[in-house]
PDB file of C-alpha atoms in Angstrom:
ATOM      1  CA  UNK A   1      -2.835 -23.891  -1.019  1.00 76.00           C
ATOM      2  CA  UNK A   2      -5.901 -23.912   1.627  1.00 82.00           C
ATOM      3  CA  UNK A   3      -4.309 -20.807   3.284  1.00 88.00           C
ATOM      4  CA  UNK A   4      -6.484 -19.016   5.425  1.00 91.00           C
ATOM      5  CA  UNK A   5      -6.935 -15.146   4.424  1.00 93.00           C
ATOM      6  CA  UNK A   6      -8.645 -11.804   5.485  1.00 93.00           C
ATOM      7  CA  UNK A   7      -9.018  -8.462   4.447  1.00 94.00           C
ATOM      8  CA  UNK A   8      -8.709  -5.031   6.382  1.00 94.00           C
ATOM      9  CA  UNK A   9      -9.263  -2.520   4.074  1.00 93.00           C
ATOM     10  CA  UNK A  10      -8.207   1.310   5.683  1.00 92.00           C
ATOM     11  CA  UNK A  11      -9.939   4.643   4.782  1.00 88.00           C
ATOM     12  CA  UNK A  12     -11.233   7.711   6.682  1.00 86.00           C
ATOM     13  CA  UNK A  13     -14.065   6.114   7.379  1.00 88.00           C
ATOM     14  CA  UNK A  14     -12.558   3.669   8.994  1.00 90.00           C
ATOM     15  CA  UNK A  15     -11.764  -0.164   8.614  1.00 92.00           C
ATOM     16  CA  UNK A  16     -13.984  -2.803   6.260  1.00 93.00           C
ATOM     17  CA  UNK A  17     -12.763  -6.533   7.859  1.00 93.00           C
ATOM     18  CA  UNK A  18     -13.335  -9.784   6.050  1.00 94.00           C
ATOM     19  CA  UNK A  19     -12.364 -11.836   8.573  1.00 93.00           C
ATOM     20  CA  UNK A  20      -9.895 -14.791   7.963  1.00 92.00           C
ATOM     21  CA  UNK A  21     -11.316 -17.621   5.945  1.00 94.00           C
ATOM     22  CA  UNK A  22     -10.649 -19.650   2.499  1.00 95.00           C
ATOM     23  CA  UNK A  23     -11.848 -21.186  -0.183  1.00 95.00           C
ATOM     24  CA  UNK A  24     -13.233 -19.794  -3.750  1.00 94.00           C
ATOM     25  CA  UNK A  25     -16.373 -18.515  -1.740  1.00 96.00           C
ATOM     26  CA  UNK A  26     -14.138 -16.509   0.526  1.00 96.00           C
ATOM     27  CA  UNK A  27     -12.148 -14.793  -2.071  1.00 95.00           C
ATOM     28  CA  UNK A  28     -14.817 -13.595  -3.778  1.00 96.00           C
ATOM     29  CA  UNK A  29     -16.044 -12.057  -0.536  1.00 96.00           C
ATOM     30  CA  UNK A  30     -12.635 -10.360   0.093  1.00 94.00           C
ATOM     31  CA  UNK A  31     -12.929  -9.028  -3.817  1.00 95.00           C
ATOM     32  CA  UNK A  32     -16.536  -7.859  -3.287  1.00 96.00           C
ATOM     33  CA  UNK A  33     -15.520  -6.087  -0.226  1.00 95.00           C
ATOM     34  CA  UNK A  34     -12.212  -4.584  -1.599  1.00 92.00           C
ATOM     35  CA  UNK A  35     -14.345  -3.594  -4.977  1.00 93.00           C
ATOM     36  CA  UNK A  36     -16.367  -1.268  -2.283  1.00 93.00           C
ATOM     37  CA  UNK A  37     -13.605   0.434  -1.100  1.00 91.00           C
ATOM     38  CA  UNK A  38     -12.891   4.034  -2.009  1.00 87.00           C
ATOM     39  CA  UNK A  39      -9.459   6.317  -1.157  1.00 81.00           C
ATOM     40  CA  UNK A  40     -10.611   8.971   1.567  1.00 82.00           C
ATOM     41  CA  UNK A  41     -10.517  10.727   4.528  1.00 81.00           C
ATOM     42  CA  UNK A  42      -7.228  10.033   6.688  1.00 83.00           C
ATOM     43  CA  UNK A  43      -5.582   7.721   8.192  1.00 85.00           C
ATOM     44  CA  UNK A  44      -8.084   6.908  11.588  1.00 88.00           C
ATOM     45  CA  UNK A  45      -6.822   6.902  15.328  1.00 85.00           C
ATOM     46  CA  UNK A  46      -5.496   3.989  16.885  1.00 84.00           C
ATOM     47  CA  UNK A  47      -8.670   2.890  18.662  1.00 87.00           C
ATOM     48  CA  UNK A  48     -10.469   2.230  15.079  1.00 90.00           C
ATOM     49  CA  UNK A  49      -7.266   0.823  14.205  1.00 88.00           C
ATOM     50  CA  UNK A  50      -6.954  -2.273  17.433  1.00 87.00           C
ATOM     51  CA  UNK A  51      -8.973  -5.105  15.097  1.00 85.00           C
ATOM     52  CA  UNK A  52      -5.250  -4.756  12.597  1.00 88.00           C
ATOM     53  CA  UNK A  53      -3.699  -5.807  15.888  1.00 83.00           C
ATOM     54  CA  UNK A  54      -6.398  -7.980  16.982  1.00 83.00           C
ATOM     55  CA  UNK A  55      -6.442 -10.251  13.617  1.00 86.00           C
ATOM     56  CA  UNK A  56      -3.061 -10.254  13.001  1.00 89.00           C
ATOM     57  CA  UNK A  57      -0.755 -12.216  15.324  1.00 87.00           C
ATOM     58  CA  UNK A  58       2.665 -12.762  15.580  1.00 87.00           C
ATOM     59  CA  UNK A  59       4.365 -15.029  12.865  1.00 86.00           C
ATOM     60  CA  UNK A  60       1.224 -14.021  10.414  1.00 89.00           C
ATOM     61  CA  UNK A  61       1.887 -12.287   7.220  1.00 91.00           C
ATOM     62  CA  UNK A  62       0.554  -8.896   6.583  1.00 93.00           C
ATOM     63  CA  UNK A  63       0.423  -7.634   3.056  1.00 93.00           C
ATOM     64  CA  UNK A  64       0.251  -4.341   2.644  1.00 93.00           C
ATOM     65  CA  UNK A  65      -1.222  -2.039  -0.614  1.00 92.00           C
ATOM     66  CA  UNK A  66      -1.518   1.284  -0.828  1.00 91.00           C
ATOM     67  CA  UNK A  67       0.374   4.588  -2.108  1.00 91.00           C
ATOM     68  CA  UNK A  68       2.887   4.710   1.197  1.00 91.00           C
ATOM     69  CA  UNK A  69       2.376   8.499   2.169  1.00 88.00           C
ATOM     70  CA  UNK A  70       0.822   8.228   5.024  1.00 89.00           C
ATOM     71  CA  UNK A  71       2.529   8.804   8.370  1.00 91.00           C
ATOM     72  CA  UNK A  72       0.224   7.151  10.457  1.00 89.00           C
ATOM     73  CA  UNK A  73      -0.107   4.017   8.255  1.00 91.00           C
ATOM     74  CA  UNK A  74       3.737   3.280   8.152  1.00 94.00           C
ATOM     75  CA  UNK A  75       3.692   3.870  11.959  1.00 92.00           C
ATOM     76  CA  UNK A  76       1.506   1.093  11.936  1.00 92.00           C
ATOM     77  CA  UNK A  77       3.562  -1.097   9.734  1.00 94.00           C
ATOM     78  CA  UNK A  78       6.404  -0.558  11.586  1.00 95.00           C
ATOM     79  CA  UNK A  79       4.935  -1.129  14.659  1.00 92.00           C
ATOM     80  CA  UNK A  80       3.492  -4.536  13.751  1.00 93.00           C
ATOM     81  CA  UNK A  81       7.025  -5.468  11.838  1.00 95.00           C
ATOM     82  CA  UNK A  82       8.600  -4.704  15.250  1.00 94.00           C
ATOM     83  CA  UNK A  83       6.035  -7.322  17.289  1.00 92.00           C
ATOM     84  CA  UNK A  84       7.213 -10.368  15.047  1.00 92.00           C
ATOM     85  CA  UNK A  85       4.233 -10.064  12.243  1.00 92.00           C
ATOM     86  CA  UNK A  86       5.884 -10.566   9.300  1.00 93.00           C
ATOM     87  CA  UNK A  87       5.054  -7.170   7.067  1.00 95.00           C
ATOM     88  CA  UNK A  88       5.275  -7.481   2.874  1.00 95.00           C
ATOM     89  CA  UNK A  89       4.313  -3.822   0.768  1.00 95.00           C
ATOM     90  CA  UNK A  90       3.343  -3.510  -2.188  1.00 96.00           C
ATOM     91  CA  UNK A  91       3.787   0.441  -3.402  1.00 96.00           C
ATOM     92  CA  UNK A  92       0.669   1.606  -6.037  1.00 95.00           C
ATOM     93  CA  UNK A  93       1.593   4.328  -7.984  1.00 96.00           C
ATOM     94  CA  UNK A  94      -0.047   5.322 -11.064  1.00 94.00           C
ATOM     95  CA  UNK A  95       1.427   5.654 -14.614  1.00 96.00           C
ATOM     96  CA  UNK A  96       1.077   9.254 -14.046  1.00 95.00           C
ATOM     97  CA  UNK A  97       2.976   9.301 -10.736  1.00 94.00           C
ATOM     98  CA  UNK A  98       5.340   8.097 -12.527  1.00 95.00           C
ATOM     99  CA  UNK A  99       5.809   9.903 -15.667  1.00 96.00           C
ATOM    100  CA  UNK A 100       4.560  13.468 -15.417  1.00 96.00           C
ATOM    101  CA  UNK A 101       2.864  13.418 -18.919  1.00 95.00           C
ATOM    102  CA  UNK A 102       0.829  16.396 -18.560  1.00 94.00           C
ATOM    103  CA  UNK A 103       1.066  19.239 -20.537  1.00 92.00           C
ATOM    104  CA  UNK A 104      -0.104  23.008 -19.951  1.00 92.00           C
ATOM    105  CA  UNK A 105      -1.967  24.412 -16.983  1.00 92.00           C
ATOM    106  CA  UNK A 106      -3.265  21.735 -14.552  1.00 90.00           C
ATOM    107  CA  UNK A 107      -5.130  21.247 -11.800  1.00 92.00           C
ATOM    108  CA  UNK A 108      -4.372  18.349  -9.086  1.00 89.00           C
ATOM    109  CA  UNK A 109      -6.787  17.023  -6.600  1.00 88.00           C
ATOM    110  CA  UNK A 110      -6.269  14.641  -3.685  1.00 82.00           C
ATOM    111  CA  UNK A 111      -8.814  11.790  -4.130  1.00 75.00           C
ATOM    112  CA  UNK A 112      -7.898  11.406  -0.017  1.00 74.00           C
ATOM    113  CA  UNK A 113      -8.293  15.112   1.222  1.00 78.00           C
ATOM    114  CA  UNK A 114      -9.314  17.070  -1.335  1.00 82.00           C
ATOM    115  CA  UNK A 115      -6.699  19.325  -1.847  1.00 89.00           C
ATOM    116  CA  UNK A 116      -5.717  21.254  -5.046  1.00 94.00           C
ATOM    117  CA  UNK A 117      -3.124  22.398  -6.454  1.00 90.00           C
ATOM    118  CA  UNK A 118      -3.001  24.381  -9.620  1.00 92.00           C
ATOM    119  CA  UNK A 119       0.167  24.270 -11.615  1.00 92.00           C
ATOM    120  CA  UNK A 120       2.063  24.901 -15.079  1.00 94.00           C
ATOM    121  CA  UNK A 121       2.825  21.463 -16.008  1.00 92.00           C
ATOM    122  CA  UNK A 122       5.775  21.621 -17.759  1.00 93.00           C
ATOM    123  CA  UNK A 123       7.969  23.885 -15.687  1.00 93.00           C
ATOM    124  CA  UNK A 124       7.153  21.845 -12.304  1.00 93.00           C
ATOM    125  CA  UNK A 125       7.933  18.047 -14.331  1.00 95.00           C
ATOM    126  CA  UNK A 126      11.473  18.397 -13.895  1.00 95.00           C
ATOM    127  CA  UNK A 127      11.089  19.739 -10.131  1.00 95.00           C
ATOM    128  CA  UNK A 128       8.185  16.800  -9.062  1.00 95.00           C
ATOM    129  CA  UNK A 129       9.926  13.815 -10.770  1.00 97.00           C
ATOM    130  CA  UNK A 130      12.879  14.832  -8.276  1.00 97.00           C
ATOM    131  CA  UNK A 131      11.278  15.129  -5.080  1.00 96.00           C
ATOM    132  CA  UNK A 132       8.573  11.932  -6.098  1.00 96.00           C
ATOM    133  CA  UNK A 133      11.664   9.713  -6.917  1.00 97.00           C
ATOM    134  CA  UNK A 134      13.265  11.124  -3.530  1.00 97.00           C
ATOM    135  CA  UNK A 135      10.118  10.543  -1.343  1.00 96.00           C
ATOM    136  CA  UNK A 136       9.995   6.763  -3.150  1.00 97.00           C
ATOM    137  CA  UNK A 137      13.670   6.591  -1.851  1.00 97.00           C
ATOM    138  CA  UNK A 138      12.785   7.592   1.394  1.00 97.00           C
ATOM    139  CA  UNK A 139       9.923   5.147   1.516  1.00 97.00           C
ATOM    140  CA  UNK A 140      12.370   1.908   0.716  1.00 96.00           C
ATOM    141  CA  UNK A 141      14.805   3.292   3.408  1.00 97.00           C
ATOM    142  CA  UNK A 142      12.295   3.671   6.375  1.00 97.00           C
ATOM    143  CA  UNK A 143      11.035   0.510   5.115  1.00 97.00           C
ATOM    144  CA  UNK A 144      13.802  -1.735   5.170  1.00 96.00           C
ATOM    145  CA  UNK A 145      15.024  -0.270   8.228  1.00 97.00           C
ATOM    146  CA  UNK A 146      11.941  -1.751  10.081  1.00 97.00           C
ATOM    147  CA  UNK A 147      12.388  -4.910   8.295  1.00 96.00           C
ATOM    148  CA  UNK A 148       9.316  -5.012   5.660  1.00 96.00           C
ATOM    149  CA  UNK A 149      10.328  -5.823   2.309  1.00 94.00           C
ATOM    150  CA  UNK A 150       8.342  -3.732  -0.664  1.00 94.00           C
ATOM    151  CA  UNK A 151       7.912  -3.395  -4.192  1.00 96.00           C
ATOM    152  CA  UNK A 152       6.627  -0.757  -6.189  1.00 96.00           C
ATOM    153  CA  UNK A 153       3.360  -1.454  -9.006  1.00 96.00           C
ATOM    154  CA  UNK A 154       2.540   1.022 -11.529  1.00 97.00           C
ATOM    155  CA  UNK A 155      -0.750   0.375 -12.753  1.00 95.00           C
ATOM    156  CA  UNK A 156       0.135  -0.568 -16.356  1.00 96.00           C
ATOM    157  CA  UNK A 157       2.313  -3.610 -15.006  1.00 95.00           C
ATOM    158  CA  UNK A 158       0.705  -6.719 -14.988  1.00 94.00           C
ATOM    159  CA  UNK A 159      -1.111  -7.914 -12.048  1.00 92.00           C
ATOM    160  CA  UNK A 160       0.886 -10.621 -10.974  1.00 93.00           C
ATOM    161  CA  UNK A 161       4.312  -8.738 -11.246  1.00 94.00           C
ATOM    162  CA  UNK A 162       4.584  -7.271  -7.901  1.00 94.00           C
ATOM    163  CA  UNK A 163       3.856 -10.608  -6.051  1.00 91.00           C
ATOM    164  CA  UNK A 164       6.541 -12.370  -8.434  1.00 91.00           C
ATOM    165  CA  UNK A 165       8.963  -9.832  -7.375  1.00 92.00           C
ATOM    166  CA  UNK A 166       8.163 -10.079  -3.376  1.00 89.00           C
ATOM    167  CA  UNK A 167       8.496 -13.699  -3.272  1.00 85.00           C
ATOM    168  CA  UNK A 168      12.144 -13.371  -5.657  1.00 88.00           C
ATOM    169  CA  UNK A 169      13.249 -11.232  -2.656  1.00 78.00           C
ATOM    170  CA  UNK A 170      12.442 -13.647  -0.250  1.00 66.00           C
ATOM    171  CA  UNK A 171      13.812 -16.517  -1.938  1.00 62.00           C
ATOM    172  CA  UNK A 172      17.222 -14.542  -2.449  1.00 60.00           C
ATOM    173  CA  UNK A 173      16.607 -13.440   1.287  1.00 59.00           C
ATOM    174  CA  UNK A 174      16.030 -17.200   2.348  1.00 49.00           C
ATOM    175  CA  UNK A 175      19.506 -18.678   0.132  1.00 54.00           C
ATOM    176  CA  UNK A 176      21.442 -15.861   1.654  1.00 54.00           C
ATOM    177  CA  UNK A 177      20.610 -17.342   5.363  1.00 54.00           C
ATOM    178  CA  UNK A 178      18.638 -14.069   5.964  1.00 51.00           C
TER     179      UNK A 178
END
């Protein structure tokens, strides 16, 4: 549509920024960039943070992707919701997030921190799929209480899905006179 688009991409080493542009040539840029981009580290302090609130002004859309369980990141989100930038989430969870499918003794590492956890996988499925599904709940709550719609994508969806189901909401949003 000849929108003009960027890409801050968020990891502990800090921030990658594509800044705003368009065109074929420009996507590809923001895909090279994003391809480069690896979960780590945490979430960093505000200062590395000020380009988010730099590039993105009020009335701009901010789209949002990542797993959601980060303190500091929805502090951000909610924080640029709450000064007029309009704030859309898309939620990635894996297929095995969702489903638990392991079997036997397991080990579980952090991609972000590193941390392990070793477990008997059947006697904690029951237990984890309770508290994930509650911390998902949580999620939507804090979410929609700040005023950013979200959707969850597990990776075997297809691609397009979550955008499809963003843009339902706001077209169900917009007839409603929301």
């Amino acid at each position: 549509q000849g929108d003009r688009f960027g890409l801050i991409a968020v990891n502990g080493d800090g921030l990658t920024v594509v800044p705003a542009g368009q065109g074929n040539r420009h996507r590809d840029r923001c895909l090279l960039a994003l391809a480069q981009v690896q979960a780590k580290g945490v979430w960093p302090d505000e200062t590395v943070c000020r380009p988010i609130w730099e590039r993105v002004r009020a009335g701009e859309l901010a789209l949002w992707l990542g797993d959601g369980f980060d303190d500091a990141a929805l502090q951000l989100l909610e924080r640029l919701a709450a000064a007029r930038r309009e704030v859309l989430g898309i939620q990635l969870l894996t297929c095995e997030e969702r489903d638990f499918p392991f079997r036997g003794g397991h080990r579980f590492v952090d991609a972000e921190d590193g941390h392990e956890l070793l477990t008997d996988a059947p006697a904690s499925r029951a237990e984890y799929l309770a508290r994930f599904g509650a911390a998902r709940r949580a999620l939507a709550a804090r979410l929609a209480a700040a005023g950013i719609r979200h959707v969850e994508y597990v990776l075997d969806q297809a691609l397009d899905a979550p955008l499809r189901r963003l843009f339902a909401q706001g077209k169900a949003r917009f007839a409603e006179g929301g």
